[in-house]
JSON list of C-alpha atoms in Angstrom, two decimals:
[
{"chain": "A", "resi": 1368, "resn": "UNK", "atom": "CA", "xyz": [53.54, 118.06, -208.49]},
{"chain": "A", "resi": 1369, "resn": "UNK", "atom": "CA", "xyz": [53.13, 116.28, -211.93]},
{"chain": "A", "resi": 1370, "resn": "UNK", "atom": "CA", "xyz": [54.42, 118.77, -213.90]},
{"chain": "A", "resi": 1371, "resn": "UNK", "atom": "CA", "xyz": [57.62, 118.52, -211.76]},
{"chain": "A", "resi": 1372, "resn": "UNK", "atom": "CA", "xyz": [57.14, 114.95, -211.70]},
{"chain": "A", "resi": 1373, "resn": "UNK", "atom": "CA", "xyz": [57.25, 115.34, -215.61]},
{"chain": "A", "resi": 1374, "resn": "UNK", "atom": "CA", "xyz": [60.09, 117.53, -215.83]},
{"chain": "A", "resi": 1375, "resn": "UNK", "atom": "CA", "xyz": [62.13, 115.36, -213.51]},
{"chain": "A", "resi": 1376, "resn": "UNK", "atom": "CA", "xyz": [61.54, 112.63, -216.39]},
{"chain": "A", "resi": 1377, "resn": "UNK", "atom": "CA", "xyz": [62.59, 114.48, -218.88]},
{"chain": "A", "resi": 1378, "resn": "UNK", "atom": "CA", "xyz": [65.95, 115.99, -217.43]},
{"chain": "A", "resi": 1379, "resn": "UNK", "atom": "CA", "xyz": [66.70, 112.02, -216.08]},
{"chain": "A", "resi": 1380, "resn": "UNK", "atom": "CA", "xyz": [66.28, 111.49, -220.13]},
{"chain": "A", "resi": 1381, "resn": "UNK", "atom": "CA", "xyz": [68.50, 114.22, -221.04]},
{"chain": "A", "resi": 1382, "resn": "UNK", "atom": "CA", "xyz": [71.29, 113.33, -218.68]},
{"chain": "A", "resi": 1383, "resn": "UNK", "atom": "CA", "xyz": [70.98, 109.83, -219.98]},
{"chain": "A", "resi": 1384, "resn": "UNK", "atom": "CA", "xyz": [71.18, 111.16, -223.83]},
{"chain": "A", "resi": 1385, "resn": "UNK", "atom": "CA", "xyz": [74.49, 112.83, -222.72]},
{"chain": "A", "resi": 1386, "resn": "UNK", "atom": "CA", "xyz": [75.97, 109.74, -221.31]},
{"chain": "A", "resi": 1387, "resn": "UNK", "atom": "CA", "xyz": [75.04, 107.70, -223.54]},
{"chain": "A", "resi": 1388, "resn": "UNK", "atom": "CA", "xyz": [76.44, 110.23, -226.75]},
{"chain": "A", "resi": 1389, "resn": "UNK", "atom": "CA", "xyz": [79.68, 111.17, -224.04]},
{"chain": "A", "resi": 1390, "resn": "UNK", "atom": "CA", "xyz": [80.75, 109.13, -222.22]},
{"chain": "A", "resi": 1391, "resn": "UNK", "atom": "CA", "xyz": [79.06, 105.11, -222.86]},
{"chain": "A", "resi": 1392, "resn": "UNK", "atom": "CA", "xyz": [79.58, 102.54, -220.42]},
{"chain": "A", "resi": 1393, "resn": "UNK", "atom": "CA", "xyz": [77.41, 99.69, -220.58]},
{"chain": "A", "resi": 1394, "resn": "UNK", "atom": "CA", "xyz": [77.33, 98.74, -217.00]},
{"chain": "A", "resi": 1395, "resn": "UNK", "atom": "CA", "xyz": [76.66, 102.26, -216.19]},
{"chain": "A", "resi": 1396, "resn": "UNK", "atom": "CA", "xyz": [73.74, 103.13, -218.74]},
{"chain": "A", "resi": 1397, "resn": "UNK", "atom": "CA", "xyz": [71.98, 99.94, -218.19]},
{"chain": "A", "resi": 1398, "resn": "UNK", "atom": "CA", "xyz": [71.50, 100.62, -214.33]},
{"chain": "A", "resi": 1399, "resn": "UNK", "atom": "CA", "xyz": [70.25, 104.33, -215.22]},
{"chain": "A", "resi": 1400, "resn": "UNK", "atom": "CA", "xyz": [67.95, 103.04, -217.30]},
{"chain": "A", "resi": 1401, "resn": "UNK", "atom": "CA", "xyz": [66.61, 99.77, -214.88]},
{"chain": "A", "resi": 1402, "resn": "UNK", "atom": "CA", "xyz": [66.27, 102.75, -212.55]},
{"chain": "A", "resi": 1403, "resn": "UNK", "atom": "CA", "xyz": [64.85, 104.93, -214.88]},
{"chain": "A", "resi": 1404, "resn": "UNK", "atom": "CA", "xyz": [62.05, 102.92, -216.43]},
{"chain": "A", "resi": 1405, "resn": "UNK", "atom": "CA", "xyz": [59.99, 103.02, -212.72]},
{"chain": "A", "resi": 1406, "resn": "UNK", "atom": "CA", "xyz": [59.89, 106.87, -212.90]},
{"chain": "A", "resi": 1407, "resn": "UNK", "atom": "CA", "xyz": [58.20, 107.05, -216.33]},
{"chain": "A", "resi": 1408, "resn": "UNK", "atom": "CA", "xyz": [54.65, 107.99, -216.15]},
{"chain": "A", "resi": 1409, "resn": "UNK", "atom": "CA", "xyz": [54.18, 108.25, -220.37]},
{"chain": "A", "resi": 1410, "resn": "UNK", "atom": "CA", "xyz": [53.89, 105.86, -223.54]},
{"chain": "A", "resi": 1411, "resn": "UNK", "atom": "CA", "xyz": [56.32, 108.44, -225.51]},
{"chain": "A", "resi": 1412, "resn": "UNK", "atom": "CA", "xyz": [59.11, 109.00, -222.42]},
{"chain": "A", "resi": 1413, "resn": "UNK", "atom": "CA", "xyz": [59.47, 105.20, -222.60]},
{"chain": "A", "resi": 1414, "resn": "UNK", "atom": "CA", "xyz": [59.77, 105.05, -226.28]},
{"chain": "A", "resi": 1415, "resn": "UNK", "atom": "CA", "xyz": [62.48, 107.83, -226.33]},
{"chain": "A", "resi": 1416, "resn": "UNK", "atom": "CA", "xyz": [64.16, 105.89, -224.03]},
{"chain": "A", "resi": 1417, "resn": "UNK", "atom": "CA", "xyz": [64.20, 103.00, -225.88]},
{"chain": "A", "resi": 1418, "resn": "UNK", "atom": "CA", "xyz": [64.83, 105.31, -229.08]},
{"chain": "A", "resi": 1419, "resn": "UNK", "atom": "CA", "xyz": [68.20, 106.44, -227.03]},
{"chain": "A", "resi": 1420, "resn": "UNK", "atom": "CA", "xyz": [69.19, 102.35, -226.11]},
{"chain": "A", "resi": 1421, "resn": "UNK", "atom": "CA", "xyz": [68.58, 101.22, -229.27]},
{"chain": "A", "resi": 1422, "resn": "UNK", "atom": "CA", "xyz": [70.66, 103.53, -231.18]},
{"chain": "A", "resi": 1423, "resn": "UNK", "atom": "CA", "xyz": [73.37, 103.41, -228.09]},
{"chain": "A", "resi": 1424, "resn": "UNK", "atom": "CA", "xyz": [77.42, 102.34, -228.89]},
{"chain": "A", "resi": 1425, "resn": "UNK", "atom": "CA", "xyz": [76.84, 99.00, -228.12]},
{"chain": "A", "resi": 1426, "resn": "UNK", "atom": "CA", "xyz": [79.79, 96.71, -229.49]},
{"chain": "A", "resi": 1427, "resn": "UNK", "atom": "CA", "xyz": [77.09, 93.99, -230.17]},
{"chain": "A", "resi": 1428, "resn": "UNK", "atom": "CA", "xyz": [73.69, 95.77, -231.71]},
{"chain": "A", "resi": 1429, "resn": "UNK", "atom": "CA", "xyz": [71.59, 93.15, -231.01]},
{"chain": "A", "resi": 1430, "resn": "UNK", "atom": "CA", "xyz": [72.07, 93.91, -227.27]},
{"chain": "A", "resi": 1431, "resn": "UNK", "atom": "CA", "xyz": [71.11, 97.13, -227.75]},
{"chain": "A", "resi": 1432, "resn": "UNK", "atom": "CA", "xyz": [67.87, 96.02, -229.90]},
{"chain": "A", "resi": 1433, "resn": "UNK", "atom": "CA", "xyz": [67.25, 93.37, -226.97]},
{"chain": "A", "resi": 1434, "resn": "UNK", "atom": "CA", "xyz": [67.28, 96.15, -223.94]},
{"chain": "A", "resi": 1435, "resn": "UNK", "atom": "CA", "xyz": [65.06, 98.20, -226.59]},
{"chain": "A", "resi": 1436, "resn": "UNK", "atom": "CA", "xyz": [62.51, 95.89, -227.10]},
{"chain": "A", "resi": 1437, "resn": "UNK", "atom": "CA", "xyz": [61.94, 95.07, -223.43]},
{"chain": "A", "resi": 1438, "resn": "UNK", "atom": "CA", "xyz": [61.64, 99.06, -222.90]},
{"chain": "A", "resi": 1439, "resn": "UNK", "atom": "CA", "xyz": [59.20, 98.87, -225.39]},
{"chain": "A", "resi": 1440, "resn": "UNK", "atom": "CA", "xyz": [57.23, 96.34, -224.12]},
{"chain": "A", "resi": 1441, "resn": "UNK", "atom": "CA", "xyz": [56.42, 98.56, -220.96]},
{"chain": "A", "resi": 1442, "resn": "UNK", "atom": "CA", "xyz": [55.62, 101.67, -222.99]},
{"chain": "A", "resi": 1443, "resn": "UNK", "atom": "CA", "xyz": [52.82, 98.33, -225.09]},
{"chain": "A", "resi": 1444, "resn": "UNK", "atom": "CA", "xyz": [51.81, 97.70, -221.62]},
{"chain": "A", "resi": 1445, "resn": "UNK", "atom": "CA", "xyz": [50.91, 100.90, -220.25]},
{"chain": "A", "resi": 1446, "resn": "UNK", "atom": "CA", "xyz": [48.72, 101.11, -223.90]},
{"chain": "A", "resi": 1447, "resn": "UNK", "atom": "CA", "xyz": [47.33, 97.99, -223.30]},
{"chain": "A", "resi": 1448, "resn": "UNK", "atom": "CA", "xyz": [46.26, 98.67, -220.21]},
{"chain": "A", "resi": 1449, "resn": "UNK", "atom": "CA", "xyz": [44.37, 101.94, -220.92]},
{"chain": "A", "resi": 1450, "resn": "UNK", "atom": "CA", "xyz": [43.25, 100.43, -223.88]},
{"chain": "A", "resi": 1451, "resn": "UNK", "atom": "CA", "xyz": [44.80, 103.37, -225.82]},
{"chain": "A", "resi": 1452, "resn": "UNK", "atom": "CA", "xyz": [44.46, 103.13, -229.61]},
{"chain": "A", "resi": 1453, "resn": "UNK", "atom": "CA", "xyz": [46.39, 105.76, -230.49]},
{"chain": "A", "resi": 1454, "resn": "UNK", "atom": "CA", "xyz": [49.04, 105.51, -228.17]},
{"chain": "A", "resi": 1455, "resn": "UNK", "atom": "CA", "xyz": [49.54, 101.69, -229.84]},
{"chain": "A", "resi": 1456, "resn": "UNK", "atom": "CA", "xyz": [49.82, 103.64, -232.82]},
{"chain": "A", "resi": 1457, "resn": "UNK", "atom": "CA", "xyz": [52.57, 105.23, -231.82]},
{"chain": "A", "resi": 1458, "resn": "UNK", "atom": "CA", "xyz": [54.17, 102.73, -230.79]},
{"chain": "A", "resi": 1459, "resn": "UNK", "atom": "CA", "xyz": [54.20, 101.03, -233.73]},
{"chain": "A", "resi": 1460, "resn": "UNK", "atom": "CA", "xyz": [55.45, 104.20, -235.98]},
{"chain": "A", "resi": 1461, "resn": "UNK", "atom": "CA", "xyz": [58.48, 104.63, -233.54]},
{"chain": "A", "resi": 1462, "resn": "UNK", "atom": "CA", "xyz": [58.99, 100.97, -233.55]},
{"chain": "A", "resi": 1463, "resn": "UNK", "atom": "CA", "xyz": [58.83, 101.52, -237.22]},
{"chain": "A", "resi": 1464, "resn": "UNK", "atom": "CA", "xyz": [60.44, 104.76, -238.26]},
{"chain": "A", "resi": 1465, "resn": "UNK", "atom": "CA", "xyz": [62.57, 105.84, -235.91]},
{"chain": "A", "resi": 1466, "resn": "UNK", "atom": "CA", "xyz": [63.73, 102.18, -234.06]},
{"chain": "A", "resi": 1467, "resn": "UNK", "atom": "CA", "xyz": [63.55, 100.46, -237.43]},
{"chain": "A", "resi": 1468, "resn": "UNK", "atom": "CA", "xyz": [62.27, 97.20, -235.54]},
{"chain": "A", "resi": 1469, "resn": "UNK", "atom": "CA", "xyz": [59.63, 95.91, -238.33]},
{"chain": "A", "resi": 1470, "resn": "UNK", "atom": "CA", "xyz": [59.05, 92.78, -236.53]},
{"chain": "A", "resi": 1471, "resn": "UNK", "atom": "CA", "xyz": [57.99, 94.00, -232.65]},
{"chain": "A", "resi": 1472, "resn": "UNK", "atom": "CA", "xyz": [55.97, 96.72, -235.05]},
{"chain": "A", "resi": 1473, "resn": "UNK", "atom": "CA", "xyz": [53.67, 93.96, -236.81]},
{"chain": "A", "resi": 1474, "resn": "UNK", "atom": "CA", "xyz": [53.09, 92.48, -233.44]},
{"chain": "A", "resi": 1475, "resn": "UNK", "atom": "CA", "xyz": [51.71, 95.64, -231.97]},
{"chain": "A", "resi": 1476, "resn": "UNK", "atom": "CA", "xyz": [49.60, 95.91, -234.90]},
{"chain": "A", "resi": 1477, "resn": "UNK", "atom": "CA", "xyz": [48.24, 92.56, -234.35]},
{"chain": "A", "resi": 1478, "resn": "UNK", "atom": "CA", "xyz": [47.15, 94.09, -230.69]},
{"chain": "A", "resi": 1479, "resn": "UNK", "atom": "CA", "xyz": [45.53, 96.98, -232.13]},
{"chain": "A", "resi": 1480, "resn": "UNK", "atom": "CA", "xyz": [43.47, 94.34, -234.75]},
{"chain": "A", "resi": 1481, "resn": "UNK", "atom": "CA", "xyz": [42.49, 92.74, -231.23]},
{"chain": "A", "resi": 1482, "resn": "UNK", "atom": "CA", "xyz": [41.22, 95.80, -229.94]},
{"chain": "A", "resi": 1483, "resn": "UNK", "atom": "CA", "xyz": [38.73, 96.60, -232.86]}
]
């Protein structure tokens, strides 16, 4: 059942990736992932799916950094909530690396100094 579960997730991801790289519409790619972001059980499915919106064809990036960010705060949540070091950390080396979002980054870290 959760392995299913999983793999559900990740083709939902996949199809998303396609549509996104395809065939974007905004209207269209932000309900998929509203809907999406329910169904998403781990830390790193939500960050590739923030990975995928903020690196989408938006017209105006800093809508694409804004719908990334609040996808990100659910993957900080879930961490938070399990208390999961390493899953803050990373959070904040995809926020980092691959997002390049430096700011939301240095905030995680602060949650991580909380945690010590």
């Amino acid at each position: 059942w959760i392995k299913k579960r999983k793999m559900n997730s990740e083709e939902r991801l996949n199809k998303l990736e396609k549509l996104i790289d395809n065939n974007f519409n905004k209207t269209e790619i932000e309900k998929q992932v509203w809907e999406l972001i329910n169904h998403l059980e781990t830390v790193w499915d939500i960050l590739r799916l923030a990975s995928m919106i903020r690196w989408a064809p938006y017209e105006n990036e800093d809508n694409a950094i804004e719908i990334a960010l609040n996808i990100t705060d659910r993957a900080i949540e879930k961490a938070v909530e399990s208390n999961n070091r390493e899953e803050l950390e990373t959070i904040i080396d995809e926020l980092e690396m691959s997002m390049e979002l430096d700011d939301r980054a240095n905030e995680v870290k602060e949650i991580v100094k909380g945690l010590e």
